[in-house]
XYZ file of C-alpha atoms in Angstrom:
697
model
C 136.051 96.929 96.870
C 133.893 100.034 96.809
C 136.696 101.844 98.382
C 139.211 100.637 95.976
C 136.693 101.900 92.965
C 136.651 105.444 94.625
C 140.205 105.422 95.002
C 140.890 104.867 91.024
C 138.246 107.611 90.517
C 140.186 110.041 92.533
C 143.434 108.971 90.777
C 141.575 109.690 87.414
C 140.361 113.207 88.682
C 143.905 114.256 90.106
C 145.412 113.332 86.614
C 143.707 116.552 85.181
C 145.391 118.554 87.714
C 148.454 117.096 89.497
C 150.239 117.917 92.720
C 153.748 118.145 94.600
C 156.713 120.065 94.822
C 159.158 121.293 92.423
C 161.946 118.877 92.195
C 165.728 119.956 91.816
C 166.299 117.985 88.640
C 163.615 120.601 87.074
C 165.549 123.738 88.284
C 169.125 123.300 88.161
C 172.053 121.797 85.935
C 175.629 121.588 87.101
C 176.236 124.345 89.371
C 173.653 126.789 87.999
C 170.562 127.433 89.960
C 167.204 128.640 89.481
C 165.820 129.843 92.514
C 162.075 129.291 91.637
C 159.740 132.086 92.818
C 157.489 129.033 93.869
C 159.301 128.861 97.116
C 155.960 130.718 98.069
C 153.744 127.908 97.243
C 152.456 126.201 100.370
C 151.296 122.659 101.152
C 148.628 121.460 103.216
C 147.283 119.691 106.331
C 144.614 117.208 106.602
C 143.035 117.326 109.934
C 141.015 114.891 111.961
C 137.720 115.900 113.654
C 139.529 117.014 116.776
C 141.478 120.265 116.835
C 145.149 119.825 115.218
C 146.399 123.092 116.257
C 146.482 125.300 119.195
C 147.613 128.803 119.667
C 150.293 130.012 121.959
C 151.889 133.796 122.010
C 153.445 134.260 118.643
C 152.940 130.677 117.202
C 150.704 128.093 116.225
C 151.272 124.656 117.906
C 150.400 121.538 115.537
C 149.793 118.030 116.629
C 151.761 116.557 113.808
C 151.640 112.849 114.830
C 147.688 113.262 114.319
C 148.460 115.006 111.053
C 150.264 112.158 109.678
C 148.065 109.504 110.754
C 147.471 107.118 107.615
C 150.011 108.851 105.791
C 152.896 107.145 103.914
C 155.390 109.232 105.951
C 158.783 107.940 106.607
C 160.814 110.721 108.147
C 160.553 114.369 109.633
C 161.035 115.924 106.411
C 157.966 114.421 105.042
C 156.055 114.830 108.287
C 156.781 118.612 107.825
C 155.263 118.965 104.426
C 152.087 117.785 105.916
C 151.559 121.329 107.927
C 149.573 124.102 106.073
C 151.547 126.764 104.345
C 154.610 124.117 103.720
C 155.900 123.222 100.518
C 159.055 121.573 99.129
C 161.121 123.763 96.611
C 164.631 122.784 95.197
C 164.991 120.062 98.370
C 164.250 122.175 100.855
C 161.149 123.195 102.960
C 159.473 126.885 102.512
C 156.833 128.565 104.844
C 154.135 131.048 103.724
C 156.270 132.601 101.077
C 159.470 132.551 103.221
C 162.476 130.742 103.439
C 162.385 129.149 106.682
C 164.574 127.923 109.468
C 164.335 124.671 111.193
C 165.288 123.898 114.558
C 164.945 120.864 116.791
C 164.010 121.204 120.410
C 164.707 125.233 120.204
C 168.365 124.656 119.306
C 169.678 126.627 116.327
C 173.050 125.435 114.854
C 175.447 125.931 112.159
C 174.061 124.152 109.039
C 173.215 125.233 105.577
C 169.963 124.231 103.857
C 170.852 121.085 102.060
C 172.890 119.670 105.175
C 169.749 120.397 107.189
C 167.616 119.178 104.874
C 169.513 115.727 104.550
C 169.436 115.431 108.247
C 165.711 115.618 108.462
C 165.262 112.780 105.840
C 167.256 110.616 108.159
C 165.079 111.309 111.318
C 162.014 109.081 111.910
C 158.847 110.710 111.979
C 157.972 108.924 115.095
C 160.255 111.277 116.979
C 157.886 114.123 116.565
C 156.145 115.156 119.813
C 154.498 118.686 118.164
C 155.678 121.290 115.890
C 155.747 125.031 116.573
C 155.234 127.397 113.466
C 156.146 130.943 113.726
C 156.013 133.213 110.699
C 157.834 135.957 112.790
C 160.131 134.311 115.367
C 161.152 136.242 118.149
C 164.798 137.139 118.863
C 164.972 134.799 121.793
C 165.063 131.833 119.340
C 168.260 133.314 117.721
C 166.587 133.320 114.467
C 165.023 136.063 112.261
C 162.206 135.600 109.935
C 160.053 132.561 109.749
C 160.761 129.297 112.014
C 159.590 125.895 112.459
C 160.429 124.243 115.637
C 160.433 120.297 116.144
C 159.839 119.549 119.682
C 160.746 115.897 120.104
C 159.572 112.739 122.210
C 161.207 112.391 125.294
C 159.643 109.491 126.900
C 160.603 109.484 130.745
C 158.427 106.228 131.231
C 160.894 104.140 129.022
C 163.956 104.796 130.731
C 166.760 102.041 130.920
C 165.290 100.817 127.502
C 167.489 100.170 124.200
C 165.055 101.365 121.368
C 165.665 101.818 117.678
C 164.584 101.936 114.141
C 165.967 100.258 110.953
C 164.926 101.859 107.464
C 165.857 100.855 103.904
C 164.692 102.449 100.571
C 164.890 101.553 97.026
C 164.029 104.512 94.316
C 164.436 104.505 90.586
C 163.961 107.720 88.604
C 166.276 106.717 85.403
C 168.786 104.861 87.475
C 168.261 103.232 91.013
C 169.301 105.050 94.197
C 169.491 103.339 97.817
C 169.361 104.576 101.253
C 169.774 102.457 104.529
C 169.426 104.165 108.100
C 169.443 103.026 111.743
C 168.755 104.673 114.676
C 169.371 103.971 118.544
C 168.685 105.309 121.762
C 169.527 104.077 125.473
C 168.145 105.820 128.630
C 169.014 105.074 132.104
C 168.116 107.169 134.806
C 169.295 110.950 134.162
C 171.699 109.931 131.389
C 170.526 109.278 127.766
C 172.496 108.641 124.604
C 171.475 108.429 120.995
C 173.144 107.245 117.770
C 172.221 107.618 113.982
C 173.838 106.468 110.850
C 172.540 107.006 107.176
C 173.933 105.823 103.861
C 172.568 106.854 100.683
C 174.148 105.927 97.178
C 173.099 105.607 93.522
C 173.705 107.176 90.189
C 171.938 110.474 88.709
C 171.272 110.841 85.235
C 170.351 114.101 83.758
C 169.561 115.316 80.195
C 169.640 119.006 79.590
C 168.573 120.638 76.131
C 169.453 124.340 76.089
C 168.493 126.751 72.928
C 170.459 129.787 72.806
C 170.381 132.544 70.061
C 173.349 134.767 70.901
C 173.559 138.247 69.553
C 176.886 139.939 69.876
C 177.803 143.601 69.764
C 178.717 143.654 66.125
C 175.040 142.521 65.286
C 175.873 138.683 64.304
C 173.875 135.866 65.751
C 174.953 132.803 66.795
C 172.634 129.598 67.236
C 174.362 127.847 70.372
C 172.069 124.811 70.623
C 173.496 122.098 72.670
C 172.329 118.829 74.554
C 174.253 117.778 77.723
C 174.139 114.261 78.983
C 175.246 114.090 82.919
C 175.859 110.587 84.701
C 176.833 110.939 88.309
C 177.292 108.175 90.702
C 177.327 109.368 94.143
C 177.300 108.361 97.907
C 176.741 110.148 101.377
C 177.530 109.185 105.011
C 175.742 110.944 107.877
C 176.308 110.249 111.412
C 175.578 111.664 114.694
C 176.060 111.033 118.438
C 174.601 112.695 121.323
C 174.408 112.449 125.139
C 172.169 114.653 127.498
C 172.431 114.567 131.450
C 169.346 115.643 133.284
C 170.244 116.993 136.884
C 166.628 117.933 137.339
C 163.524 119.295 135.241
C 164.833 122.113 133.106
C 168.547 121.568 134.135
C 170.460 119.960 131.753
C 173.930 119.402 129.833
C 173.835 118.447 126.375
C 176.797 117.245 123.862
C 176.268 116.393 120.314
C 178.494 115.524 117.392
C 177.390 115.968 113.603
C 179.414 114.440 110.740
C 178.944 114.065 107.234
C 181.056 112.589 104.238
C 179.635 112.620 100.613
C 181.538 111.978 97.399
C 180.105 112.839 93.747
C 181.893 111.865 90.419
C 180.310 113.903 87.759
C 180.574 112.884 83.721
C 179.101 115.049 81.476
C 179.228 115.201 77.555
C 177.845 117.902 75.505
C 176.996 117.881 71.749
C 175.647 120.351 69.149
C 177.315 123.892 68.737
C 179.578 123.099 71.577
C 181.318 119.454 71.914
C 182.931 118.604 75.202
C 183.674 116.051 77.657
C 184.224 116.763 81.375
C 184.694 114.765 84.703
C 184.419 116.162 87.923
C 185.052 114.545 91.343
C 183.694 116.225 94.899
C 184.199 115.268 98.493
C 182.727 117.229 101.138
C 183.513 116.796 104.748
C 181.361 118.081 107.881
C 182.263 118.048 111.420
C 180.174 119.924 114.115
C 180.545 119.681 117.782
C 177.845 121.363 120.142
C 177.808 121.980 124.114
C 174.515 123.190 125.570
C 173.953 124.060 129.300
C 170.365 125.070 130.269
C 169.442 126.179 133.986
C 166.337 125.831 135.850
C 166.152 129.725 136.424
C 166.229 130.545 132.563
C 169.826 130.852 132.026
C 171.157 129.118 128.783
C 174.451 128.979 127.554
C 176.519 127.229 124.776
C 179.486 127.031 122.576
C 179.807 125.444 118.833
C 182.177 124.503 116.618
C 182.010 123.452 112.899
C 184.553 122.640 110.478
C 183.896 122.360 106.665
C 185.865 121.330 103.884
C 185.053 120.796 100.130
C 187.871 120.179 97.497
C 187.081 119.640 94.086
C 188.927 118.375 90.706
C 187.938 118.869 87.494
C 189.175 117.610 83.743
C 187.862 119.725 81.143
C 187.858 119.269 77.027
C 185.676 121.445 74.785
C 185.681 122.843 71.325
C 183.410 125.623 70.332
C 183.329 129.097 68.294
C 186.810 128.218 66.986
C 188.067 127.950 70.445
C 189.410 124.929 72.337
C 189.579 124.588 76.414
C 191.982 121.625 77.610
C 192.631 122.081 81.285
C 192.635 120.731 84.815
C 191.156 122.590 87.699
C 191.424 122.248 91.465
C 189.350 124.225 94.016
C 188.681 124.012 97.478
C 186.705 125.799 100.467
C 187.665 125.305 103.970
C 185.587 127.055 106.808
C 186.030 127.056 110.533
C 183.359 128.883 112.403
C 182.747 129.398 116.150
C 179.536 130.207 117.859
C 178.941 131.474 121.649
C 175.631 132.328 123.025
C 174.170 133.337 126.191
C 170.590 133.883 126.949
C 168.188 134.683 129.886
C 164.442 134.287 130.407
C 162.219 135.643 133.140
C 158.431 134.907 134.149
C 157.167 137.978 135.767
C 153.955 138.844 137.469
C 150.697 140.004 135.802
C 151.459 137.353 132.945
C 154.653 139.401 131.491
C 157.801 137.789 130.292
C 161.150 139.306 129.538
C 164.199 137.703 127.580
C 167.585 138.998 126.499
C 170.703 137.411 125.407
C 173.889 137.717 123.343
C 175.441 135.762 120.418
C 178.755 135.939 118.903
C 179.831 134.090 115.513
C 183.144 134.294 113.992
C 184.391 132.254 110.836
C 187.592 132.111 108.462
C 186.864 131.062 104.833
C 190.035 129.865 102.917
C 189.189 129.015 99.496
C 191.284 128.619 96.410
C 190.775 128.014 92.595
C 193.847 126.813 90.219
C 193.706 126.210 86.710
C 196.347 123.877 84.481
C 196.424 123.730 80.717
C 196.526 119.972 79.531
C 197.361 120.937 76.111
C 199.368 123.791 74.372
C 196.253 124.401 72.002
C 193.995 125.554 75.192
C 192.665 129.063 75.100
C 193.820 131.091 77.856
C 192.175 130.335 81.283
C 191.328 132.582 84.205
C 193.932 133.240 86.568
C 194.629 131.407 89.572
C 193.257 132.928 92.867
C 192.899 132.424 96.469
C 190.907 134.006 99.364
C 190.756 134.155 102.896
C 188.147 136.137 104.791
C 187.598 136.569 108.427
C 183.978 137.718 109.528
C 182.654 138.663 112.951
C 179.055 139.170 114.040
C 177.590 140.031 117.293
C 173.998 140.133 118.094
C 172.427 141.756 121.068
C 168.780 141.257 121.742
C 165.860 141.962 124.222
C 162.290 141.017 124.109
C 159.143 140.773 126.126
C 155.595 138.826 126.069
C 152.371 139.752 127.952
C 148.979 138.142 127.902
C 145.990 140.629 128.345
C 143.144 138.321 129.813
C 142.297 134.812 127.787
C 141.896 136.676 124.340
C 144.962 138.944 123.582
C 148.685 138.149 123.474
C 151.618 140.138 122.570
C 155.197 139.328 121.839
C 157.568 141.801 120.729
C 161.508 141.956 120.538
C 164.634 144.177 119.230
C 167.712 142.962 118.116
C 171.127 144.844 117.272
C 173.563 143.257 115.180
C 177.062 144.218 114.028
C 178.707 142.403 111.236
C 182.427 142.976 110.343
C 184.425 141.680 107.054
C 186.833 143.131 104.738
C 183.716 144.075 102.646
C 181.337 145.239 105.360
C 181.238 147.090 108.476
C 177.874 147.950 109.590
C 175.017 147.943 112.409
C 171.528 146.816 111.744
C 168.383 146.654 113.731
C 165.647 143.828 113.479
C 162.390 144.579 115.094
C 159.681 141.843 115.553
C 156.173 142.244 116.603
C 153.270 139.549 116.814
C 149.862 139.882 118.162
C 147.716 137.226 118.814
C 143.620 137.622 119.151
C 141.287 134.786 120.046
C 137.820 136.140 119.143
C 136.378 132.721 120.479
C 137.159 129.038 120.802
C 138.677 127.627 117.680
C 139.118 131.041 115.936
C 142.814 132.833 115.942
C 144.023 135.886 114.276
C 147.584 136.640 114.210
C 149.123 139.892 113.162
C 152.960 140.035 112.717
C 155.735 142.337 111.508
C 159.280 140.965 110.799
C 162.679 142.032 109.440
C 165.525 139.957 108.386
C 168.780 140.023 106.517
C 170.307 137.139 104.318
C 174.040 136.773 103.790
C 175.064 135.276 100.231
C 177.064 131.867 100.105
C 180.828 132.442 100.859
C 181.518 131.052 97.485
C 179.162 133.251 95.490
C 181.448 136.507 96.806
C 184.606 135.239 95.546
C 186.069 136.283 92.265
C 186.157 132.734 90.912
C 185.080 131.447 87.734
C 184.059 127.876 86.869
C 183.019 126.800 83.314
C 180.237 124.453 82.319
C 178.207 123.561 79.256
C 181.324 122.744 77.459
C 182.560 126.382 78.296
C 179.867 128.277 76.600
C 178.683 128.460 80.347
C 180.643 130.383 83.238
C 179.632 130.861 86.669
C 181.078 133.910 87.934
C 181.620 135.164 91.392
C 180.585 138.724 92.515
C 182.683 140.292 94.867
C 180.414 143.328 95.100
C 177.185 141.133 96.184
C 175.308 142.729 98.933
C 173.384 141.069 101.721
C 169.676 141.353 101.162
C 167.208 143.258 103.705
C 163.571 141.617 104.254
C 160.572 143.170 105.627
C 157.224 141.425 105.961
C 153.914 142.185 107.192
C 151.236 139.205 107.745
C 148.217 138.202 108.863
C 146.939 134.505 109.652
C 143.459 133.480 110.527
C 142.487 130.180 111.618
C 139.004 129.332 111.578
C 137.509 126.395 113.418
C 140.927 125.056 114.003
C 141.402 123.739 110.646
C 140.993 126.119 108.146
C 143.956 128.639 107.324
C 143.991 131.882 105.656
C 147.121 134.240 105.309
C 147.667 137.421 103.671
C 150.945 139.310 103.381
C 152.965 141.982 101.844
C 156.737 141.353 101.487
C 159.442 143.765 100.632
C 162.983 142.414 99.926
C 165.647 145.054 99.168
C 168.884 144.046 97.458
C 167.541 140.638 97.047
C 170.250 138.380 95.375
C 169.726 135.243 93.111
C 171.691 133.773 90.213
C 170.600 134.997 86.702
C 171.663 134.403 83.128
C 173.134 136.570 80.559
C 174.391 136.431 77.336
C 177.439 138.473 76.820
C 177.659 141.033 73.999
C 181.538 140.825 73.301
C 181.980 137.082 73.226
C 179.840 133.617 72.881
C 179.385 133.325 76.806
C 176.699 132.487 78.743
C 177.599 134.391 82.188
C 175.840 132.867 85.543
C 176.105 135.240 88.418
C 174.424 136.242 91.403
C 173.226 139.858 91.157
C 171.207 141.981 93.665
C 167.946 143.347 92.414
C 166.671 146.639 93.461
C 163.921 145.079 95.280
C 161.307 142.340 94.918
C 157.861 142.929 96.606
C 154.793 140.541 96.925
C 151.169 140.800 97.807
C 149.808 137.550 98.109
C 146.809 135.351 99.571
C 146.659 131.770 100.757
C 143.664 129.731 101.803
C 143.798 126.067 102.842
C 140.452 124.129 103.448
C 140.460 120.441 104.839
C 137.297 118.611 104.065
C 136.250 115.217 105.548
C 134.183 113.536 102.568
C 133.726 110.175 104.692
C 135.140 108.705 107.776
C 137.984 106.808 105.498
C 138.343 109.711 103.075
C 139.903 113.161 103.720
C 140.669 115.995 101.012
C 142.314 119.108 101.308
C 142.152 122.166 98.984
C 144.484 124.977 98.779
C 144.527 128.143 96.517
C 147.209 130.810 96.476
C 147.312 134.102 94.442
C 150.407 136.269 94.529
C 151.135 139.681 92.826
C 154.990 140.012 92.252
C 157.333 142.692 91.162
C 161.128 142.243 90.323
C 163.017 145.346 89.602
C 166.899 145.829 88.976
C 167.946 149.021 87.346
C 171.525 148.123 86.953
C 171.412 144.330 85.468
C 174.159 144.587 82.997
C 172.948 146.924 79.934
C 169.340 145.595 79.966
C 167.562 146.684 83.594
C 164.281 145.148 84.093
C 160.966 146.222 85.901
C 158.595 143.235 85.780
C 155.426 142.186 87.400
C 153.025 139.336 87.371
C 149.815 137.944 88.941
C 150.281 134.244 89.381
C 148.161 131.392 90.865
C 148.195 127.968 92.059
C 145.782 125.349 92.867
C 146.500 121.913 94.899
C 144.365 119.130 96.179
C 145.683 116.246 98.491
C 143.442 113.001 99.214
C 143.986 110.429 101.836
C 142.043 107.386 101.558
C 142.029 104.649 104.132
C 141.584 101.566 102.238
C 141.141 99.086 105.157
C 142.038 99.411 108.785
C 142.404 95.565 109.154
C 144.942 95.542 107.444
C 146.257 98.851 107.816
C 146.168 100.138 104.231
C 145.967 103.516 103.046
C 146.392 105.532 99.681
C 147.198 109.199 98.867
C 146.852 110.919 95.739
C 147.804 114.730 95.284
C 147.410 116.972 92.381
C 148.661 120.554 91.596
C 148.394 123.121 88.617
C 150.111 126.485 88.651
C 150.093 129.290 86.344
C 152.870 131.266 84.411
C 155.286 133.289 87.060
C 158.605 135.153 86.558
C 161.832 135.551 88.591
C 164.081 138.487 87.216
C 164.759 138.128 83.504
C 163.504 134.451 83.566
C 159.909 133.416 82.302
C 158.663 130.513 84.174
C 155.879 128.603 82.279
C 152.823 126.832 83.787
C 153.122 123.130 85.185
C 151.233 120.464 86.713
C 151.780 117.359 88.682
C 150.419 114.135 90.219
C 151.709 112.010 93.039
C 150.678 108.744 94.489
C 151.600 106.617 97.425
C 150.524 103.714 99.144
C 151.234 102.519 102.848
C 150.972 99.352 104.564
C 151.507 98.759 108.525
C 151.752 95.475 109.982
C 153.553 93.448 112.765
C 151.545 95.567 115.500
C 152.667 98.554 113.760
C 156.149 98.131 114.141
C 156.687 97.535 110.406
C 155.747 99.963 107.467
C 156.032 99.232 103.985
C 155.299 102.535 101.459
C 155.294 102.340 97.710
C 154.933 105.678 96.056
C 155.399 107.359 92.547
C 156.155 111.158 92.004
C 155.875 113.136 89.017
C 153.812 110.564 87.561
C 152.810 112.422 84.357
C 156.414 113.696 83.836
C 154.957 117.362 84.068
C 156.310 118.821 86.951
C 159.480 120.528 85.508
C 159.615 124.217 84.885
C 161.600 125.212 81.994
C 162.858 128.710 82.148
C 163.122 131.027 79.277
C 164.455 134.539 78.573
C 163.266 136.794 76.270
C 164.119 140.292 77.339
C 166.006 142.822 75.281
C 168.160 140.982 73.013
C 168.523 137.871 75.158
C 166.898 134.753 73.734
C 167.436 131.477 75.857
C 165.600 128.456 76.368
C 166.178 125.736 78.789
C 164.651 122.147 78.708
C 165.660 119.468 81.130
C 164.894 115.722 81.799
C 161.879 115.539 83.925
C 161.713 111.568 84.622
C 158.938 110.262 87.191
C 160.134 108.668 90.238
C 158.958 105.173 91.882
C 160.237 103.723 95.052
C 159.484 101.277 98.066
C 160.439 101.407 101.639
C 160.690 99.400 104.680
C 160.739 100.877 108.148
C 161.065 98.504 111.447
C 160.981 99.885 114.871
C 162.026 97.526 117.836
C 162.167 98.374 121.499
C 159.225 100.428 121.961
C 161.125 102.935 119.947
C 160.283 106.666 120.687
C 163.591 108.095 119.550
C 164.718 111.777 119.923
C 166.972 113.965 117.674
C 169.454 116.834 117.456
C 169.775 120.311 116.037
C 171.342 120.381 112.950
C 174.422 122.578 111.494
C 174.029 125.710 109.680
C 176.038 125.474 106.548
C 173.837 127.626 104.165
C 176.535 129.557 103.157
C 179.041 126.923 102.278
C 179.851 125.937 98.861
C-alpha cells in the first residue's frame, strides 16, 4: 500500500513537468510536414546496479534486456527508446541530435524511415540480445552517420523447437485502433525459418485550425482562417519470411522477403474562408527480397531487390477567393531498385584490423500526376506531368582499427562515393574517425568526427503540385533541391557505466526541409522543400540515472542547444536566425509488487521555445503513464497505458517573419490503450533487417 501511495505522489509531481516524444498528430497535416527541431532531444536509460553498457572500438554496447526489466515494453521500437540519447520524433527514432540508421544483425537494407519504424513495432522486444550504438559508424557497416545495430538472439540450445508469440492491441485516441501480430520460428540442426504477420487497422480523426493573415503585393490583407476536419480509416498488412542455413560458425547463407500493403481513405472538409470537401484513396505496396552470404574468412556478399508502388486518387471540390476548384487527380510512384555489395575484413597482428569493400545501387523512379476537371466552372489546374529518372551510386571504402594496450582504441575509415542522375554527377569523400579512451574501469571517453550526405525523397524533386486545405495550400515539388552534407564533431563520456554526458558541434550544409510561404501574387500558401545555406548546432546533454529505492528508479535528463538556421535565398524574405533552447525530462519506474509482477512507469517532460527555418516553435510539456502486469510464468503480459495525459504535447508552429503571419493549431488528443502478449514454446525469436524506402513517397 505504501508503494501505491508513493506512485500516486510521483504521478502528481510529473503532472507539473510532463515527458515523452513529439507525436505525429502535432507535427503534420495531410502531406505538409514539420520536421521538428526536437529530433535532437534524447530519451534516457534506467540501469540496474550492474553495468548495463560496455565499450568496444567506436561503439557502446548496451544490455537492453536488462534495461527493459520492469518496463511496459512490447516491441523493439519501444525498447530502443530506453537507450540514452534516443527519442521518438514524428514516429521515428533519433540519436543524440542525429537522424539514425537502425540495422538488424549488422544488415542494412533498402527501407524508408516510416516502414523501418513500422517493422520495429511488429517485432517482439524479447528478440533483442544486445544493442550497439555508434555515433559515427565506420564505412564497413555501409552506413554514414549515427547507427543503432540491434543484435538478435540466436538460441542454439533450443533447436528443432517451434516457438512463437501472439500479440493484440486496442488503442483509443479520438477513434479506436487495433493491432494483431503473430511470430513463428522453427529451428532444426543447421536450418532455421521464421515468419511474421502483423495487421493494424482503425480510424484516425484530426482537427486543424489555421489562422493566416495573407498580404498581397498590392498591400491588401486577407484573413484566410480555416478549420479542417479529417476522418481517415486505414489498414496495414506487414509480412516477412526468412530462412538461414549455417554451414559452420560464421559461414551462413540467408534469404529474406519483406512485404507490406497499406490502404488509406482520407475524407476532409474545410470551413471558414475556404469551403471544400475532398476524398483521397491511397494504396502502398512494398516487396523486398535480399540474399546474403557470409564466409568464415571475413568475406561477405549480397544482392537485394526492392519494388515499391503507391497509386493515389483524389476527388476535390473547393471555393475560396472568388475561385472554384472541381477536379479528380491521379498520381503514382513506382520504384525499382537493386543493390549489390561485397566486403572483406581481416584480423591482423598486433591488434590491427583491416576492412574494405564496394557497394553499388541502381534505381529507376517512374512517377506521374494527372488532373481532370469535373466541372466547367473549375479554375485552371496544373499541367499533367510524368517523370522517369535513373540513379546510379557506387561506393568504395577502406578502414582500419587498432588497440593500443587496454586503454586506447582507434577506428577510422574513408569512403569515396560517385553519384549519377540527370541532375547530379559528382564524387564525394566521407571520412570517419573514432577514438576511445578508457581512463579506468567504468569510465569511457569517445571522440568522433563524421561526415554524411542525405538525399531528398524522389517525390520532392519532381515538379508536381498537390492541393490541400481546400486549395489554399499547395505542396510544390522542387527539381532544384540539392542533397545536404553534414559534418559532426562529438564527445561522449560515460561515467561509472551509468551516467552519460555528450557534447557536439554539427554543421549541415544545404539542409533541406519543408517550409510554408504566403505567395504575394495570389492567395496561396505554398509548402516546398528548400535548401538552407546551413544549419549549425552546439549542444550538451546529460543523462543521470538514480536508484531511489530497490523498487524505484528515476532518470533525469537535461539538454541545452544553441542553433542557427540561415537561408539567404528563401524567396524574397531571407532569414538568419538563432536561439538557445533547453529541455528537461524525468522518467520513473516503480515496481509495485514482485509477486504478482506489477510495475508502473511515469514520465514527464518540459521544453522551451525553439525555431526551424521561418517557423517559431512554442514551448510544450507532457505526461505519460504505463502499467505492466506479467503472469503465467512470465509468458503473458498485459500493458495499460496513457500518453499525452495533459493533452499538452503538441507543438503549434507560428510564422511571424517579414510580412508573413501564420499560425497552426492541431488536435492534441490523449491516447489510452491496452495490449496483451503471450509467448509459447520458449520463444526467443529472431528477426530480419528492413527495407530502406526513405526516399519513397
